[in-house]
Amino acid sequence: MNNFDFHNPTHILFGKGRIADLANQVPSGAKIMILYGGGSAERTGVLGQVRNALSGHELVEFGGIEPNPRFATAIKAVELIEKNDVTFLLAVGGGSVIDATKFIAAAAKYDGDAWDILTSGGAVIKAALPFGTVLTLPATASEMNSGSVITHAEKGAKLPFRSPHCYPVFSILDPELTYTLPPRQIANGVADAYVHIIEQYLTYPADARVQDGFAETLLRTLIDLGPKALETPEDYDIRANLMWTATLALNGLIGAGVPQDWSSHMIGHEITALNDTDHARTLAVVLPALMHDQRGPKREKLLQYGANVWDIREGDEDARIDAAIKATRDFFESMGIKTRLGDYNLASPEIDHIVAALKDHGMTALGEHSAITPEDARRILQAAA
């Protein structure tokens, strides 16, 4: 196991009716901006609950944050913060709203060009407005980590950043808020969480038995409960377990002291930047092809993954690896997520664009060994066609 620092300051309030506890979490006298996405937060009554819980505070609202949050939209929120002297932010939504809020919180405290935050990966962030979250879509674990991804449509870029200044102060996780989510969003959330775990687990052995064991349990939980969540959308226990699994997938715990990959994400980001394909669906396209392409460097962990997650123990090593990759692809397909580039109208010209974008954005040494080049990505994408 590698040396590591682990610190996660986010206070989690989990369970039914926890929006009522908001007033006790927000600083007294704070002027609060509530940030959200489309109309679903209003239609489902979540925003109404939030307003009621914060009735003693001065509120400013900012809606319209996109599923892949846009730089230009976030800058409008920053301008509104300055105009209204906002002192605390509250994200009400899923990972996209929370990611946007992290960027907005940092940009509101940054004196230079906010684009620097993305091009530096967050290194220029020295302070951020405090913020909390009310999670409505379990998927990204943005509610309990310091990372974010923002899309700049005009530049054709989707870039990640992270900063210790960008942890939520608190996050409210009420599984009942997920009952009204469309099946597509539930499926996407399961796939996103699954690949988050894989990126921290499917690398090479580091004798990190606790982290591996946690990761394997989380993966098996998603495999078991993902389809059930689609069949019985108002089963509280299923939704509660899915919500907590998605949070644990990327709150730093299973990634402490182990090598990490993230190449599927970086390649997937370029697909989303190109044609706005759902983030989780880009991961479901890239991951199986990448697993096959990198079966040499990942051999030991692929065999462990097959045995401990899918109970694949019969046959020679190559056959077991093939079976594990097929099981992964079949799982995504069983959730209604297509796993080929052609399913998203992507072919050779688009692959050329993606490879060029990886080069432009400095994504030239990806993976746990920093050995996956843009030309390797081309080969992986061709295999995913």
Coordinates of C-alpha atoms in Angstrom, one line a residue:
M1 CA 0.0 0.0 0.0
N2 CA 1.3 3.5 -0.9
N3 CA 1.6 6.3 1.6
F4 CA -1.5 8.5 1.7
D5 CA -3.3 11.4 3.4
F6 CA -7.0 11.0 3.9
H7 CA -9.2 13.9 5.0
N8 CA -12.8 14.4 4.2
P9 CA -14.5 17.2 6.1
T10 CA -18.0 16.9 4.6
H11 CA -20.8 16.4 7.1
I12 CA -23.3 13.8 5.7
L13 CA -27.0 14.0 6.8
F14 CA -28.5 10.8 5.5
G15 CA -32.1 9.6 5.5
K16 CA -35.7 10.6 5.3
G17 CA -36.8 14.1 5.8
R18 CA -33.3 15.6 6.3
I19 CA -34.0 18.7 4.4
A20 CA -35.8 19.9 7.5
D21 CA -32.3 20.1 9.1
L22 CA -31.0 22.7 6.7
A23 CA -31.5 25.6 8.9
N24 CA -29.1 24.1 11.5
Q25 CA -26.4 23.6 8.9
V26 CA -26.3 27.0 7.3
P27 CA -24.5 29.9 9.1
S28 CA -26.7 32.3 11.0
G29 CA -27.2 35.5 8.9
A30 CA -25.9 33.9 5.7
K31 CA -27.3 35.3 2.4
I32 CA -27.8 32.1 0.4
M33 CA -27.8 31.4 -3.3
I34 CA -29.8 28.2 -4.2
L35 CA -28.5 26.7 -7.4
Y36 CA -30.4 24.0 -9.4
G37 CA -30.8 22.6 -12.8
G38 CA -34.1 22.4 -14.8
G39 CA -37.7 22.4 -13.7
S40 CA -37.7 18.9 -12.0
A41 CA -36.5 20.3 -8.6
E42 CA -39.6 22.6 -8.6
R43 CA -42.1 20.0 -9.9
T44 CA -41.1 17.4 -7.4
G45 CA -41.4 19.8 -4.5
V46 CA -37.7 19.6 -3.5
L47 CA -37.1 23.4 -3.9
G48 CA -40.3 24.1 -1.9
Q49 CA -38.9 22.0 0.9
V50 CA -35.6 23.8 0.8
R51 CA -37.3 27.3 0.8
N52 CA -39.4 26.3 3.7
A53 CA -36.4 25.0 5.7
L54 CA -34.5 28.3 5.0
S55 CA -37.4 30.7 5.5
G56 CA -35.5 32.7 8.0
H57 CA -32.7 33.5 5.5
E58 CA -32.4 35.9 2.6
L59 CA -32.4 33.8 -0.6
V60 CA -31.2 34.3 -4.1
E61 CA -32.0 31.6 -6.8
F62 CA -30.1 30.6 -9.9
G63 CA -31.5 27.9 -12.1
G64 CA -30.7 26.4 -15.5
I65 CA -27.5 24.6 -14.8
E66 CA -27.0 22.0 -17.6
P67 CA -26.5 18.2 -17.3
N68 CA -22.9 18.9 -18.4
P69 CA -22.5 22.2 -16.6
R70 CA -21.3 25.0 -18.9
F71 CA -18.6 27.5 -18.1
A72 CA -20.7 30.4 -19.5
T73 CA -23.7 29.5 -17.3
A74 CA -21.5 29.3 -14.2
I75 CA -20.0 32.7 -14.9
K76 CA -23.5 34.2 -14.9
A77 CA -24.0 32.8 -11.4
V78 CA -20.7 34.4 -10.3
E79 CA -21.8 37.8 -11.5
L80 CA -25.1 37.4 -9.6
I81 CA -23.2 36.5 -6.4
E82 CA -21.2 39.6 -6.7
K83 CA -24.2 41.8 -7.3
N84 CA -26.1 40.4 -4.3
D85 CA -23.3 39.9 -1.8
V86 CA -24.1 36.2 -1.5
T87 CA -22.1 34.5 1.4
F88 CA -23.2 30.8 1.1
L89 CA -24.2 28.6 -1.7
L90 CA -26.6 25.6 -1.7
A91 CA -26.6 23.2 -4.6
V92 CA -29.9 21.3 -5.1
G93 CA -29.5 18.6 -7.6
G94 CA -27.2 15.9 -8.9
G95 CA -23.5 15.9 -9.8
S96 CA -23.8 18.5 -12.5
V97 CA -25.3 21.1 -10.2
I98 CA -22.9 20.3 -7.5
D99 CA -19.9 20.4 -9.9
A100 CA -21.0 23.8 -11.2
T101 CA -21.4 25.0 -7.6
K102 CA -17.9 24.1 -6.8
F103 CA -16.6 26.0 -9.8
I104 CA -18.8 29.0 -9.0
A105 CA -17.7 28.9 -5.3
A106 CA -14.0 29.0 -6.5
A107 CA -14.5 31.5 -9.3
A108 CA -16.3 33.9 -6.9
K109 CA -13.1 34.2 -4.8
Y110 CA -10.7 34.2 -7.7
D111 CA -9.3 37.5 -9.0
G112 CA -8.0 36.3 -12.4
D113 CA -9.6 34.7 -15.4
A114 CA -11.8 31.9 -14.2
W115 CA -10.7 29.7 -17.1
D116 CA -7.4 29.4 -15.1
I117 CA -9.2 27.2 -12.6
L118 CA -9.8 24.6 -15.3
T119 CA -6.5 24.8 -17.1
S120 CA -4.6 24.5 -13.8
G121 CA -6.7 21.6 -12.6
G122 CA -7.6 23.7 -9.6
A123 CA -4.1 24.6 -8.5
V124 CA -4.8 28.3 -8.6
I125 CA -7.7 28.1 -6.1
K126 CA -6.7 29.6 -2.8
A127 CA -10.2 30.1 -1.4
A128 CA -13.9 29.4 -2.2
L129 CA -17.3 30.4 -0.9
P130 CA -18.7 27.8 1.5
F131 CA -21.5 25.7 0.2
G132 CA -23.7 22.7 1.0
T133 CA -25.7 20.3 -1.1
V134 CA -29.1 18.6 -1.3
L135 CA -28.5 15.5 -3.4
T136 CA -31.3 14.4 -5.8
L137 CA -29.4 12.1 -8.1
P138 CA -26.8 9.5 -6.8
A139 CA -24.0 9.1 -9.2
T140 CA -20.9 11.2 -9.0
A141 CA -20.1 11.5 -5.3
S142 CA -19.5 15.2 -5.9
E143 CA -21.5 15.6 -2.7
M144 CA -18.6 14.3 -0.7
N145 CA -15.4 15.1 -2.7
S146 CA -13.5 18.1 -3.8
G147 CA -13.5 17.4 -7.6
S148 CA -15.6 18.9 -10.4
V149 CA -15.8 18.8 -14.2
I150 CA -16.9 21.8 -16.3
T151 CA -17.6 22.0 -20.1
H152 CA -16.6 25.1 -22.1
A153 CA -18.8 24.7 -25.2
E154 CA -17.1 27.4 -27.2
K155 CA -13.7 25.9 -26.7
G156 CA -14.9 22.3 -27.1
A157 CA -13.3 21.4 -23.8
K158 CA -14.5 19.4 -20.8
L159 CA -11.9 19.7 -18.0
P160 CA -11.7 18.4 -14.5
F161 CA -10.3 20.2 -11.4
R162 CA -10.1 19.7 -7.7
S163 CA -9.2 21.6 -4.6
P164 CA -9.3 21.1 -0.9
H165 CA -11.2 24.4 -0.8
C166 CA -14.1 22.7 -2.7
Y167 CA -15.4 20.1 -0.3
P168 CA -19.1 20.7 0.6
V169 CA -19.5 21.8 4.2
F170 CA -22.5 19.4 4.4
S171 CA -24.6 17.2 2.1
I172 CA -28.1 16.1 2.7
L173 CA -28.8 12.6 1.2
D174 CA -32.5 11.6 1.3
P175 CA -33.2 8.5 -0.8
E176 CA -36.8 9.4 -1.1
L177 CA -35.8 12.3 -3.3
T178 CA -34.7 9.8 -6.0
Y179 CA -38.1 8.1 -6.4
T180 CA -39.2 10.4 -9.3
L181 CA -36.0 10.1 -11.3
P182 CA -36.4 8.8 -14.8
P183 CA -35.0 5.3 -15.5
R184 CA -32.3 6.8 -17.7
Q185 CA -30.9 8.9 -14.9
I186 CA -30.9 6.0 -12.5
A187 CA -29.1 3.8 -15.0
N188 CA -26.6 6.5 -15.7
G189 CA -26.0 7.0 -12.0
V190 CA -25.3 3.3 -11.5
A191 CA -22.9 3.2 -14.4
D192 CA -21.1 6.3 -13.4
A193 CA -20.6 5.0 -9.8
Y194 CA -19.4 1.6 -11.2
V195 CA -16.7 3.2 -13.4
H196 CA -15.6 5.5 -10.5
I197 CA -14.9 2.4 -8.5
I198 CA -13.2 0.6 -11.4
E199 CA -10.9 3.6 -12.0
Q200 CA -9.5 3.2 -8.5
Y201 CA -9.5 -0.6 -8.3
L202 CA -8.7 -2.1 -11.7
T203 CA -5.0 -1.2 -12.0
Y204 CA -2.3 -3.4 -10.5
P205 CA -1.9 -5.0 -7.1
A206 CA -0.8 -2.7 -4.3
D207 CA -1.6 -5.1 -1.4
A208 CA -4.4 -2.7 -0.3
R209 CA -6.7 -5.4 1.0
V210 CA -9.2 -3.1 2.7
Q211 CA -9.5 -0.8 -0.3
D212 CA -9.9 -3.8 -2.6
G213 CA -12.5 -5.4 -0.4
F214 CA -14.5 -2.2 -0.1
A215 CA -14.3 -1.7 -3.9
E216 CA -15.4 -5.3 -4.7
T217 CA -18.4 -5.0 -2.2
L218 CA -19.5 -1.7 -3.8
L219 CA -19.3 -3.2 -7.3
R220 CA -21.3 -6.3 -6.3
T221 CA -23.9 -4.0 -4.6
L222 CA -24.4 -2.0 -7.8
I223 CA -24.6 -5.2 -9.9
D224 CA -27.3 -6.5 -7.6
L225 CA -29.3 -3.4 -6.9
G226 CA -29.0 -1.5 -10.2
P227 CA -31.6 -3.5 -12.1
K228 CA -33.8 -3.7 -9.0
A229 CA -33.9 0.1 -8.7
L230 CA -35.3 0.2 -12.2
E231 CA -38.0 -2.4 -11.4
T232 CA -39.1 -1.0 -8.0
P233 CA -38.4 2.7 -8.0
E234 CA -39.9 3.4 -4.6
D235 CA -38.2 0.7 -2.6
Y236 CA -36.5 2.8 0.1
D237 CA -33.8 0.2 1.0
I238 CA -32.7 -0.3 -2.5
R239 CA -32.5 3.5 -3.2
A240 CA -30.8 4.1 0.2
N241 CA -28.1 1.5 -0.6
L242 CA -27.6 2.8 -4.1
M243 CA -27.3 6.4 -2.8
W244 CA -24.7 5.5 -0.2
T245 CA -22.7 3.3 -2.6
A246 CA -22.5 6.1 -5.2
T247 CA -21.1 8.4 -2.5
L248 CA -18.6 5.9 -1.2
A249 CA -17.5 5.2 -4.8
L250 CA -15.6 8.5 -4.9
N251 CA -15.3 10.1 -1.5
G252 CA -11.6 9.2 -1.3
L253 CA -11.9 6.1 0.9
I254 CA -11.3 3.3 -1.7
G255 CA -8.7 5.4 -3.6
A256 CA -6.5 6.0 -0.6
G257 CA -3.0 4.4 -0.9
V258 CA -3.7 2.7 -4.3
P259 CA -2.8 3.5 -7.9
Q260 CA -5.6 5.0 -10.0
D261 CA -6.4 5.0 -13.7
W262 CA -9.0 7.6 -14.9
S263 CA -8.2 7.1 -18.6
S264 CA -11.8 6.0 -19.3
H265 CA -13.0 9.3 -17.8
M266 CA -10.5 11.5 -19.7
I267 CA -11.4 9.8 -23.0
G268 CA -15.1 9.9 -22.2
H269 CA -14.9 13.6 -21.4
E270 CA -13.9 14.3 -25.0
I271 CA -16.8 12.3 -26.3
T272 CA -19.2 14.4 -24.2
A273 CA -17.5 17.7 -25.2
L274 CA -17.9 16.6 -28.9
N275 CA -21.6 15.6 -29.0
D276 CA -23.0 16.0 -25.4
T277 CA -23.5 12.3 -24.9
D278 CA -24.4 11.5 -21.3
H279 CA -21.2 11.2 -19.3
A280 CA -22.0 7.7 -17.9
R281 CA -22.7 6.4 -21.4
T282 CA -19.4 7.5 -22.6
L283 CA -17.8 5.5 -19.8
A284 CA -19.8 2.4 -20.7
V285 CA -18.5 2.7 -24.2
V286 CA -14.8 3.3 -23.4
L287 CA -14.3 1.0 -20.4
P288 CA -14.9 -2.5 -21.9
A289 CA -12.7 -1.7 -24.9
L290 CA -10.0 -0.2 -22.6
M291 CA -10.1 -3.3 -20.3
H292 CA -9.5 -5.5 -23.3
D293 CA -6.7 -3.2 -24.7
Q294 CA -5.0 -3.0 -21.4
R295 CA -5.4 -6.6 -20.4
G296 CA -1.6 -7.1 -20.2
P297 CA -0.8 -4.3 -17.6
K298 CA -4.1 -5.0 -15.8
R299 CA -3.9 -8.8 -15.9
E300 CA -3.6 -9.6 -12.2
K301 CA -6.4 -7.2 -11.2
L302 CA -8.6 -8.3 -14.1
L303 CA -8.4 -11.9 -12.8
Q304 CA -9.1 -10.7 -9.2
Y305 CA -12.0 -8.7 -10.5
G306 CA -13.4 -11.6 -12.4
A307 CA -13.2 -13.9 -9.4
N308 CA -14.3 -11.6 -6.6
V309 CA -16.9 -9.5 -8.3
W310 CA -18.3 -11.9 -11.0
D311 CA -17.4 -15.3 -9.4
I312 CA -15.5 -16.3 -12.6
R313 CA -13.1 -19.0 -11.6
E314 CA -13.2 -21.6 -14.3
G315 CA -11.1 -21.7 -17.5
D316 CA -7.6 -20.5 -18.3
E317 CA -6.6 -16.9 -17.5
D318 CA -7.4 -15.4 -20.9
A319 CA -10.8 -17.0 -20.9
R320 CA -11.6 -15.7 -17.4
I321 CA -10.5 -12.1 -18.4
D322 CA -12.7 -12.3 -21.6
A323 CA -15.6 -13.4 -19.4
A324 CA -15.1 -10.6 -16.9
I325 CA -15.0 -8.0 -19.7
K326 CA -18.1 -9.5 -21.3
A327 CA -19.9 -9.5 -17.9
T328 CA -19.1 -5.8 -17.5
R329 CA -20.5 -4.9 -20.9
D330 CA -23.6 -7.1 -20.4
F331 CA -24.2 -5.4 -17.1
F332 CA -24.3 -1.9 -18.7
E333 CA -26.5 -3.2 -21.5
S334 CA -28.9 -4.8 -18.9
M335 CA -29.3 -1.3 -17.5
G336 CA -30.4 0.0 -20.9
I337 CA -27.0 1.6 -21.7
K338 CA -25.5 1.0 -25.1
T339 CA -21.8 0.3 -25.2
R340 CA -20.7 0.9 -28.7
L341 CA -19.6 4.2 -30.4
G342 CA -22.0 3.5 -33.3
D343 CA -24.9 3.7 -30.8
Y344 CA -24.1 7.4 -30.4
N345 CA -23.5 8.2 -34.0
L346 CA -19.7 8.2 -33.6
A347 CA -17.4 6.8 -36.3
S348 CA -13.9 7.4 -37.7
P349 CA -14.1 11.2 -38.2
E350 CA -15.2 11.6 -34.6
I351 CA -12.4 9.3 -33.3
D352 CA -9.9 11.6 -35.1
H353 CA -11.5 14.6 -33.4
I354 CA -11.3 12.9 -30.0
V355 CA -7.7 12.0 -30.4
A356 CA -6.8 15.5 -31.4
A357 CA -8.7 16.9 -28.5
L358 CA -6.8 14.7 -26.1
K359 CA -3.6 16.1 -27.4
D360 CA -4.9 19.7 -27.3
H361 CA -5.9 19.3 -23.6
G362 CA -2.6 17.7 -22.5
M363 CA -4.1 14.2 -22.0
T364 CA -1.1 12.5 -23.4
A365 CA 0.0 10.1 -20.6
L366 CA -3.1 8.5 -19.2
G367 CA -3.6 5.5 -16.9
E368 CA -2.0 4.2 -13.8
H369 CA 1.3 3.9 -15.6
S370 CA 0.9 7.2 -17.5
A371 CA 1.5 5.1 -20.6
I372 CA -1.8 5.5 -22.6
T373 CA -1.2 8.0 -25.3
P374 CA -3.7 9.6 -27.7
E375 CA -2.8 7.0 -30.3
D376 CA -3.5 4.3 -27.8
A377 CA -6.8 6.0 -27.2
R378 CA -7.5 5.8 -30.9
R379 CA -7.0 2.1 -30.9
I380 CA -9.3 1.7 -27.9
L381 CA -12.0 3.8 -29.5
Q382 CA -11.7 1.9 -32.8
A383 CA -12.3 -1.3 -30.8
A384 CA -15.3 0.3 -29.2
A385 CA -16.8 1.2 -32.6

